[in-house]
Short mmCIF file of C-alpha atoms and ligand atoms in Angstrom, two decimals:
data_model
loop_
_atom_site.label_atom_id
_atom_site.label_comp_id
_atom_site.label_asym_id
_atom_site.label_seq_id
_atom_site.Cartn_x
_atom_site.Cartn_y
_atom_site.Cartn_z
CA UNK A 284 142.29 110.73 152.97
CA UNK A 285 139.43 111.26 150.49
CA UNK A 286 139.23 108.56 147.85
CA UNK A 287 139.64 111.18 145.15
CA UNK A 288 142.95 112.37 146.62
CA UNK A 289 144.62 108.98 146.58
CA UNK A 290 146.54 108.43 143.44
CA UNK A 291 147.93 104.89 143.31
CA UNK A 292 151.03 104.29 141.16
CA UNK A 293 150.63 101.81 138.36
CA UNK A 294 152.77 99.41 140.43
CA UNK A 295 150.42 99.72 143.42
CA UNK A 296 147.37 99.05 141.32
CA UNK A 297 148.98 96.07 139.69
CA UNK A 298 150.14 94.73 143.02
CA UNK A 299 146.60 95.04 144.36
CA UNK A 300 145.30 93.19 141.34
CA UNK A 301 147.81 90.42 141.71
CA UNK A 302 146.89 90.03 145.36
CA UNK A 303 143.20 90.04 144.69
CA UNK A 304 141.62 89.05 141.43
CA UNK A 305 144.40 86.90 140.13
CA UNK A 306 144.34 84.66 143.23
CA UNK A 307 140.59 84.97 143.60
CA UNK A 308 140.98 86.25 147.15
CA UNK A 309 137.75 88.16 147.85
CA UNK A 310 139.08 90.08 150.86
CA UNK A 311 141.33 92.08 148.56
CA UNK A 312 138.16 93.46 147.04
CA UNK A 313 136.90 95.08 150.24
CA UNK A 314 135.81 98.53 149.08
CA UNK A 315 138.23 100.13 151.58
CA UNK A 316 141.27 98.57 149.91
CA UNK A 317 140.18 98.85 146.32
CA UNK A 318 140.97 101.97 144.39
CA UNK A 319 137.86 103.40 142.73
CA UNK A 320 137.86 103.20 138.91
CA UNK A 321 137.02 106.92 138.77
CA UNK A 322 140.19 107.75 140.69
CA UNK A 323 142.47 105.45 138.67
CA UNK A 324 141.10 107.04 135.50
CA UNK A 325 141.12 110.63 136.75
CA UNK A 326 144.80 110.37 137.71
CA UNK A 327 145.49 109.79 133.99
CA UNK A 328 143.09 112.50 132.76
CA UNK A 329 140.46 109.94 131.75
CA UNK A 330 136.77 110.27 132.63
CA UNK A 331 135.23 107.00 133.78
CA UNK A 332 131.51 106.48 133.92
CA UNK A 333 128.58 104.10 133.45
CA UNK A 334 124.84 103.98 132.73
CA UNK A 335 122.15 104.82 135.18
CA UNK A 336 118.37 104.45 135.12
CA UNK A 337 115.92 106.63 137.01
CA UNK A 338 114.52 103.46 138.71
CA UNK A 339 117.97 102.72 140.08
CA UNK A 340 118.16 106.16 141.66
CA UNK A 341 114.70 105.70 143.17
CA UNK A 342 115.70 102.31 144.56
CA UNK A 343 118.58 103.96 146.37
CA UNK A 344 120.21 100.69 147.40
CA UNK A 345 123.80 99.37 147.60
CA UNK A 346 124.08 99.46 143.78
CA UNK A 347 123.77 103.23 143.92
CA UNK A 348 126.53 103.33 146.53
CA UNK A 349 128.74 101.45 144.07
CA UNK A 350 127.90 103.85 141.28
CA UNK A 351 128.75 106.84 143.47
CA UNK A 352 132.02 105.16 144.48
CA UNK A 353 133.25 104.07 141.07
CA UNK A 354 131.89 106.66 138.60
CA UNK A 355 132.89 110.20 137.79
CA UNK A 356 130.18 110.43 135.19
CA UNK A 357 126.80 108.97 134.29
CA UNK A 358 124.97 108.38 131.05
CA UNK A 359 121.23 108.03 130.70
CA UNK A 360 120.61 104.43 129.55
CA UNK A 361 117.10 105.01 128.12
CA UNK A 362 115.64 108.16 129.62
CA UNK A 363 116.51 110.57 126.82
CA UNK A 364 115.79 108.49 123.78
CA UNK A 365 113.31 110.43 121.68
CA UNK A 366 110.86 107.59 121.22
CA UNK A 367 110.82 106.97 125.02
CA UNK A 368 109.98 110.52 126.04
CA UNK A 369 107.88 112.05 123.33
CA UNK A 370 104.60 110.44 122.27
CA UNK A 371 103.37 113.51 120.40
CA UNK A 372 105.20 116.46 118.77
CA UNK A 373 106.46 118.88 121.47
CA UNK A 374 105.07 116.83 124.36
CA UNK A 375 107.87 115.54 126.49
CA UNK A 376 108.17 113.52 129.67
CA UNK A 377 111.45 114.58 131.21
CA UNK A 378 110.79 113.12 134.68
CA UNK A 379 113.32 110.27 134.38
CA UNK A 380 116.06 112.36 132.78
CA UNK A 381 115.56 115.19 135.27
CA UNK A 382 115.90 112.70 138.17
CA UNK A 383 119.22 111.47 136.71
CA UNK A 384 120.65 114.90 135.92
CA UNK A 385 119.69 116.15 139.42
CA UNK A 386 121.22 113.07 141.00
CA UNK A 387 124.46 113.68 139.05
CA UNK A 388 124.73 117.30 140.09
CA UNK A 389 123.88 116.48 143.73
CA UNK A 390 126.78 114.01 143.72
CA UNK A 391 129.27 116.03 141.69
CA UNK A 392 129.11 113.67 138.72
CA UNK A 393 129.42 114.67 135.08
CA UNK A 394 126.62 113.81 132.69
CA UNK A 395 126.62 112.39 129.18
CA UNK A 396 123.31 112.74 127.39
CA UNK A 397 122.40 109.71 125.34
CA UNK A 398 121.12 110.31 122.68
CA UNK A 399 119.51 113.09 120.69
CA UNK A 400 118.93 110.94 117.57
CA UNK A 401 118.78 107.17 117.22
CA UNK A 402 116.95 105.50 114.36
CA UNK A 403 115.89 102.67 116.65
CA UNK A 404 114.08 104.88 119.18
CA UNK A 405 112.36 107.46 116.99
CA UNK A 406 108.70 108.24 117.76
CA UNK A 407 106.13 106.66 115.53
CA UNK A 408 104.66 110.07 114.72
CA UNK A 409 108.04 111.22 113.32
CA UNK A 410 108.06 108.25 110.99
CA UNK A 411 104.66 109.26 109.70
CA UNK A 412 105.45 112.87 108.91
CA UNK A 413 104.44 113.69 105.33
CA UNK A 414 107.67 115.09 103.87
CA UNK A 415 111.34 116.00 104.28
CA UNK A 416 110.64 119.59 105.38
CA UNK A 417 108.32 118.50 108.18
CA UNK A 418 110.80 115.85 109.32
CA UNK A 419 113.71 118.33 109.32
CA UNK A 420 111.68 120.80 111.33
CA UNK A 421 110.72 118.11 113.85
CA UNK A 422 114.33 116.97 114.23
CA UNK A 423 115.57 120.53 114.80
CA UNK A 424 112.78 121.29 117.28
CA UNK A 425 113.59 118.10 119.17
CA UNK A 426 117.28 118.87 119.45
CA UNK A 427 116.56 122.44 120.51
CA UNK A 428 114.06 121.27 123.14
CA UNK A 429 116.17 118.54 124.68
CA UNK A 430 119.70 119.91 124.44
CA UNK A 431 118.24 123.32 125.37
CA UNK A 432 116.57 121.97 128.53
CA UNK A 433 119.90 120.54 129.81
CA UNK A 434 122.03 123.41 128.53
CA UNK A 435 125.19 123.67 130.61
CA UNK A 436 124.51 120.43 132.42
CA UNK A 437 125.81 117.88 129.95
CA UNK A 438 129.57 117.37 129.69
CA UNK A 439 128.96 115.31 126.53
CA UNK A 440 125.99 114.94 124.23
CA UNK A 441 125.64 111.92 122.00
CA UNK A 442 124.15 113.83 119.07
CA UNK A 443 123.65 110.95 116.66
CA UNK A 444 123.74 107.28 117.55
CA UNK A 445 124.60 104.67 114.92
CA UNK A 446 124.27 106.86 111.78
CA UNK A 447 126.49 104.74 109.52
CA UNK A 448 125.46 101.50 107.83
CA UNK A 449 127.27 100.65 104.60
CA UNK A 450 125.20 97.48 104.33
CA UNK A 451 122.13 99.63 103.52
CA UNK A 452 123.69 100.28 100.14
CA UNK A 453 123.49 104.07 99.98
CA UNK A 454 126.42 105.64 98.11
CA UNK A 455 127.18 107.82 101.12
CA UNK A 456 127.24 104.80 103.51
CA UNK A 457 124.70 106.41 105.82
CA UNK A 458 122.08 104.27 107.52
CA UNK A 459 119.05 104.42 105.37
CA UNK A 460 116.24 104.24 107.89
CA UNK A 461 115.38 106.71 109.06
CA UNK A 462 116.95 110.14 109.03
CA UNK A 463 118.96 109.99 105.82
CA UNK A 464 116.01 108.65 103.84
CA UNK A 465 113.43 110.91 105.47
CA UNK A 466 115.40 114.20 105.64
CA UNK A 467 118.42 113.74 103.41
CA UNK A 468 122.14 113.16 104.11
CA UNK A 469 122.58 116.75 105.35
CA UNK A 470 120.61 115.83 108.47
CA UNK A 471 123.95 114.87 110.13
CA UNK A 472 125.40 118.39 109.70
CA UNK A 473 122.13 120.02 110.80
CA UNK A 474 121.93 117.90 113.90
CA UNK A 475 125.41 118.79 115.13
CA UNK A 476 124.98 122.48 114.42
CA UNK A 477 121.58 122.44 116.20
CA UNK A 478 123.16 120.73 119.22
CA UNK A 479 125.91 123.31 119.29
CA UNK A 480 123.39 126.17 119.14
CA UNK A 481 121.27 124.66 121.93
CA UNK A 482 124.19 123.95 124.24
CA UNK A 483 127.43 125.76 123.51
CA UNK A 484 129.44 124.02 126.24
CA UNK A 485 128.61 120.33 125.76
CA UNK A 486 131.19 118.29 123.84
CA UNK A 487 129.44 116.79 120.83
CA UNK A 488 129.81 113.06 120.08
CA UNK A 489 128.96 110.79 117.16
CA UNK A 490 128.41 107.24 118.41
CA UNK A 491 128.96 104.05 116.48
CA UNK A 492 129.25 100.29 116.85
CA UNK A 493 130.54 97.56 114.58
CA UNK A 494 134.09 98.91 114.27
CA UNK A 495 135.68 96.92 117.08
CA UNK A 496 136.50 93.70 115.27
CA UNK A 497 138.16 92.31 112.17
CA UNK A 498 135.42 91.57 109.68
CA UNK A 499 134.49 92.78 106.20
CA UNK A 500 131.56 94.70 107.72
CA UNK A 501 133.78 96.32 110.36
CA UNK A 502 136.29 97.28 107.66
CA UNK A 503 133.56 98.92 105.59
CA UNK A 504 132.11 100.79 108.54
CA UNK A 505 135.50 102.09 109.61
CA UNK A 506 136.16 103.29 106.06
CA UNK A 507 132.88 105.12 105.81
CA UNK A 508 133.22 106.68 109.27
CA UNK A 509 136.61 108.15 108.36
CA UNK A 510 135.18 109.54 105.15
CA UNK A 511 132.35 111.25 107.01
CA UNK A 512 134.51 112.54 109.81
CA UNK A 513 136.96 114.05 107.32
CA UNK A 514 134.16 115.86 105.54
CA UNK A 515 132.44 117.00 108.71
CA UNK A 516 135.74 118.40 110.08
CA UNK A 517 136.54 120.06 106.76
CA UNK A 518 133.15 121.76 106.64
CA UNK A 519 133.31 122.96 110.21
CA UNK A 520 130.59 120.73 111.59
CA UNK A 521 131.20 120.53 115.36
CA UNK A 522 131.88 116.81 115.83
CA UNK A 523 134.35 116.65 118.69
CA UNK A 524 134.33 113.06 119.86
CA UNK A 525 133.94 109.73 118.10
CA UNK A 526 132.22 107.29 120.45
CA UNK A 527 133.06 103.61 119.93
CA UNK A 528 130.40 101.60 121.74
CA UNK A 529 132.52 98.54 122.57
CA UNK A 530 129.72 95.97 122.89
CA UNK A 531 132.22 93.12 122.70
CA UNK A 532 131.32 89.49 122.11
CA UNK A 533 133.18 86.32 122.90
CA UNK A 534 133.97 84.19 119.88
CA UNK A 535 131.88 86.14 117.39
CA UNK A 536 134.53 87.71 115.18
CA UNK A 537 138.33 87.82 114.88
CA UNK A 538 140.07 90.84 116.41
CA UNK A 539 142.81 92.89 114.86
CA UNK A 540 144.66 95.18 117.24
CA UNK A 541 146.42 96.73 114.27
CA UNK A 542 143.19 97.67 112.40
CA UNK A 543 141.56 99.12 115.53
CA UNK A 544 144.77 100.97 116.40
CA UNK A 545 145.15 102.42 112.90
CA UNK A 546 141.51 103.47 112.85
CA UNK A 547 141.58 105.43 116.08
CA UNK A 548 144.98 106.94 115.30
CA UNK A 549 143.54 108.24 112.00
CA UNK A 550 140.54 109.72 113.86
CA UNK A 551 142.80 111.29 116.49
CA UNK A 552 144.99 112.83 113.71
CA UNK A 553 141.88 114.71 112.56
CA UNK A 554 141.74 116.39 115.95
CA UNK A 555 138.79 114.29 117.07
CA UNK A 556 138.81 112.77 120.56
CA UNK A 557 137.88 109.14 121.16
CA UNK A 558 135.49 107.74 123.77
CA UNK A 559 134.62 104.16 124.66
CA UNK A 560 130.89 104.67 125.22
CA UNK A 561 129.10 101.40 125.94
CA UNK A 562 131.59 98.76 127.03
CA UNK A 563 130.29 95.30 127.96
CA UNK A 564 130.94 91.71 126.83
CA UNK A 565 128.45 89.17 125.58
CA UNK A 566 129.44 85.84 127.11
CA UNK A 567 126.88 83.64 125.34
CA UNK A 568 129.55 81.51 123.68
CA UNK A 569 131.77 81.19 126.77
CA UNK A 570 131.69 78.11 129.00
CA UNK A 571 129.22 77.83 131.84
CA UNK A 572 131.93 77.48 134.46
CA UNK A 573 132.00 80.89 136.18
CA UNK A 574 135.74 81.16 136.86
CA UNK A 575 136.69 80.23 133.29
CA UNK A 576 133.98 82.36 131.81
CA UNK A 577 134.94 85.41 133.87
CA UNK A 578 138.54 85.05 132.81
CA UNK A 579 137.61 84.86 129.11
CA UNK A 580 135.40 87.94 129.46
CA UNK A 581 138.23 89.75 131.26
CA UNK A 582 140.61 88.84 128.43
CA UNK A 583 138.19 90.39 125.94
CA UNK A 584 138.06 93.58 127.99
CA UNK A 585 141.84 93.63 128.20
CA UNK A 586 142.73 93.25 124.55
CA UNK A 587 140.21 95.87 123.46
CA UNK A 588 141.21 98.38 126.14
CA UNK A 589 144.89 97.78 125.50
CA UNK A 590 144.44 99.29 122.06
CA UNK A 591 141.83 101.90 122.97
CA UNK A 592 143.73 103.31 126.01
CA UNK A 593 147.08 103.15 124.29
CA UNK A 594 145.81 106.00 122.08
CA UNK A 595 146.19 109.26 124.04
CA UNK A 596 143.13 110.69 122.26
CA UNK A 597 140.92 108.25 124.23
CA UNK A 598 139.90 110.32 127.22
CA UNK A 599 136.54 108.84 128.18
CA UNK A 600 135.47 105.30 129.07
CA UNK A 601 131.89 104.34 129.90
CA UNK A 602 130.71 100.79 130.61
CA UNK A 603 127.11 99.95 129.71
CA UNK A 604 126.15 99.13 133.23
CA UNK A 605 128.50 98.60 136.18
CA UNK A 606 127.27 95.39 137.78
CA UNK A 607 125.70 92.28 136.29
CA UNK A 608 122.69 93.15 138.46
CA UNK A 609 121.61 95.72 135.87
CA UNK A 610 122.55 94.94 132.28
CA UNK A 611 120.54 94.98 129.07
CA UNK A 612 122.25 91.64 128.20
CA UNK A 613 121.14 90.02 131.43
CA UNK A 614 117.66 91.47 130.92
CA UNK A 615 117.55 89.97 127.43
CA UNK A 616 117.06 93.32 125.80
CA UNK A 617 119.92 92.66 123.41
CA UNK A 618 119.59 90.32 120.41
CA UNK A 619 118.58 86.74 121.05
CA UNK A 620 121.95 85.56 119.75
CA UNK A 621 123.53 87.20 122.79
CA UNK A 622 121.57 85.20 125.35
CA UNK A 623 123.02 82.21 127.08
CA UNK A 624 121.28 78.92 126.25
CA UNK A 625 122.46 76.86 129.24
CA UNK A 626 120.13 78.51 131.70
CA UNK A 627 122.91 80.40 133.48
CA UNK A 628 122.84 84.18 133.82
CA UNK A 629 125.18 86.34 131.66
CA UNK A 630 128.14 88.06 133.32
CA UNK A 631 128.99 90.99 131.01
CA UNK A 632 130.16 93.72 133.42
CA UNK A 633 133.05 94.56 135.82
CA UNK A 634 131.10 93.83 139.01
CA UNK A 635 128.92 90.76 139.68
CA UNK A 636 125.32 90.93 140.73
CA UNK A 637 126.38 90.93 144.37
CA UNK A 638 128.57 94.01 143.50
CA UNK A 639 131.87 92.17 143.94
CA UNK A 640 134.61 93.01 141.43
CA UNK A 641 135.32 90.37 138.79
CA UNK A 642 138.35 89.70 136.61
CA UNK A 643 136.77 92.13 134.10
CA UNK A 644 137.13 94.81 136.74
CA UNK A 645 140.82 93.92 137.03
CA UNK A 646 141.31 94.27 133.27
CA UNK A 647 139.64 97.67 133.37
CA UNK A 648 141.57 98.88 136.40
CA UNK A 649 144.82 97.58 135.01
CA UNK A 650 144.36 99.13 131.55
CA UNK A 651 143.32 102.49 133.07
CA UNK A 652 146.32 102.33 135.40
CA UNK A 653 148.60 101.59 132.49
CA UNK A 654 147.35 104.54 130.39
CA UNK A 655 149.65 107.52 129.89
CA UNK A 656 148.64 110.85 131.44
CA UNK A 657 146.31 112.80 129.16
CA UNK A 658 147.19 116.21 130.61
C1 LIG B 936 119.79 99.67 125.06
C2 LIG B 936 119.39 99.70 126.52
O1 LIG B 936 120.47 99.28 127.30
C3 LIG B 936 118.22 98.77 126.72
O2 LIG B 936 117.74 98.89 128.05
C4 LIG B 936 117.09 99.09 125.73
O3 LIG B 936 116.10 98.13 125.85
C5 LIG B 936 117.60 99.17 124.32
O4 LIG B 936 118.71 100.03 124.23
N1 LIG B 936 123.45 100.66 121.63
C6 LIG B 936 123.02 101.84 122.16
C7 LIG B 936 122.17 101.85 123.42
O5 LIG B 936 123.44 102.91 121.69
O6 LIG B 936 121.28 102.92 123.42
C8 LIG B 936 121.43 100.58 123.58
O7 LIG B 936 120.83 100.61 124.86
C9 LIG B 936 122.38 99.42 123.44
C10 LIG B 936 122.98 99.40 122.06
#
């Protein structure tokens, strides 16, 4: 029986979990016995995916086998960020992104393009453009070029990444640097319309972080996001999905299931779908002991996903990496405060560096299995 055809019941999945992860018995993790995350998710109408890098495709090792086994969709980790692919106006290097998109189609995987705009990866030359008109033109040309190149090949496009930042003090709550300041607040509307024009079939996503926990800053961001989404919907701007990154962190902030639940329910009531777009867990504050640490990380996955997947509008889950072998946290590309200080390696993802499933995998499998059918 093909893996895709096998649809375990919730009871079967949970029984498998109890036999395996909970008792720490590694044999229960043998790939043959373990239901693939993509299949557990697909049986509920949920798309499960993870990041990929062109170098990982070139390496073509056992990690890639795991990706093919577990994922129904891939997202470009870095290969489409404007500042990474465009050193001069109109001059693009699409080699990495092409390799990823080709790999996805050769393996029947859906693609999510990440990301057309992100303040943090904007080319230097864009920052130096002389005025708003030139910046607006450059932004529109960029979206037309990139979304146009992959027209019909992206299931989802992250159109704008991290556009909201109330702490910047603008009355509209938009992140100041760089697009709102350089072009004006209407850049958001223009970007989504331009993405729609360039690729009529991609689902268009607005991606944010800093809404997962219970802090004053998270409260403010949630409020401002709702305000913007309401307006964008009212004015016919094609925002179809709100992406919640889900970079979770042990011990950093309190968590309120109620606030998160209310927030995504309000978004869903606007007719906007929800995606978890970049799930991983910073374990810097967790104990060094691996078994205890993995359990704490798994608990963080569970309580977040419990809320997120309880909402039927959540139809997409991406982790930001699949195995601890390839993670921006392990590579120390995230903030210094997220690095472990005891000399041990971080363990943020569902599979360990040897590609064995961890308790975080069990949380993910269990919450996906417990989700209601979306179709
Ligand atoms: C990260 C990548 O994972 C790193 O490899 C890179 O050095 C920096 O960017 N939020 C996002 C992602 O939306 O694009 C970021 O990805 C992680 C935080």
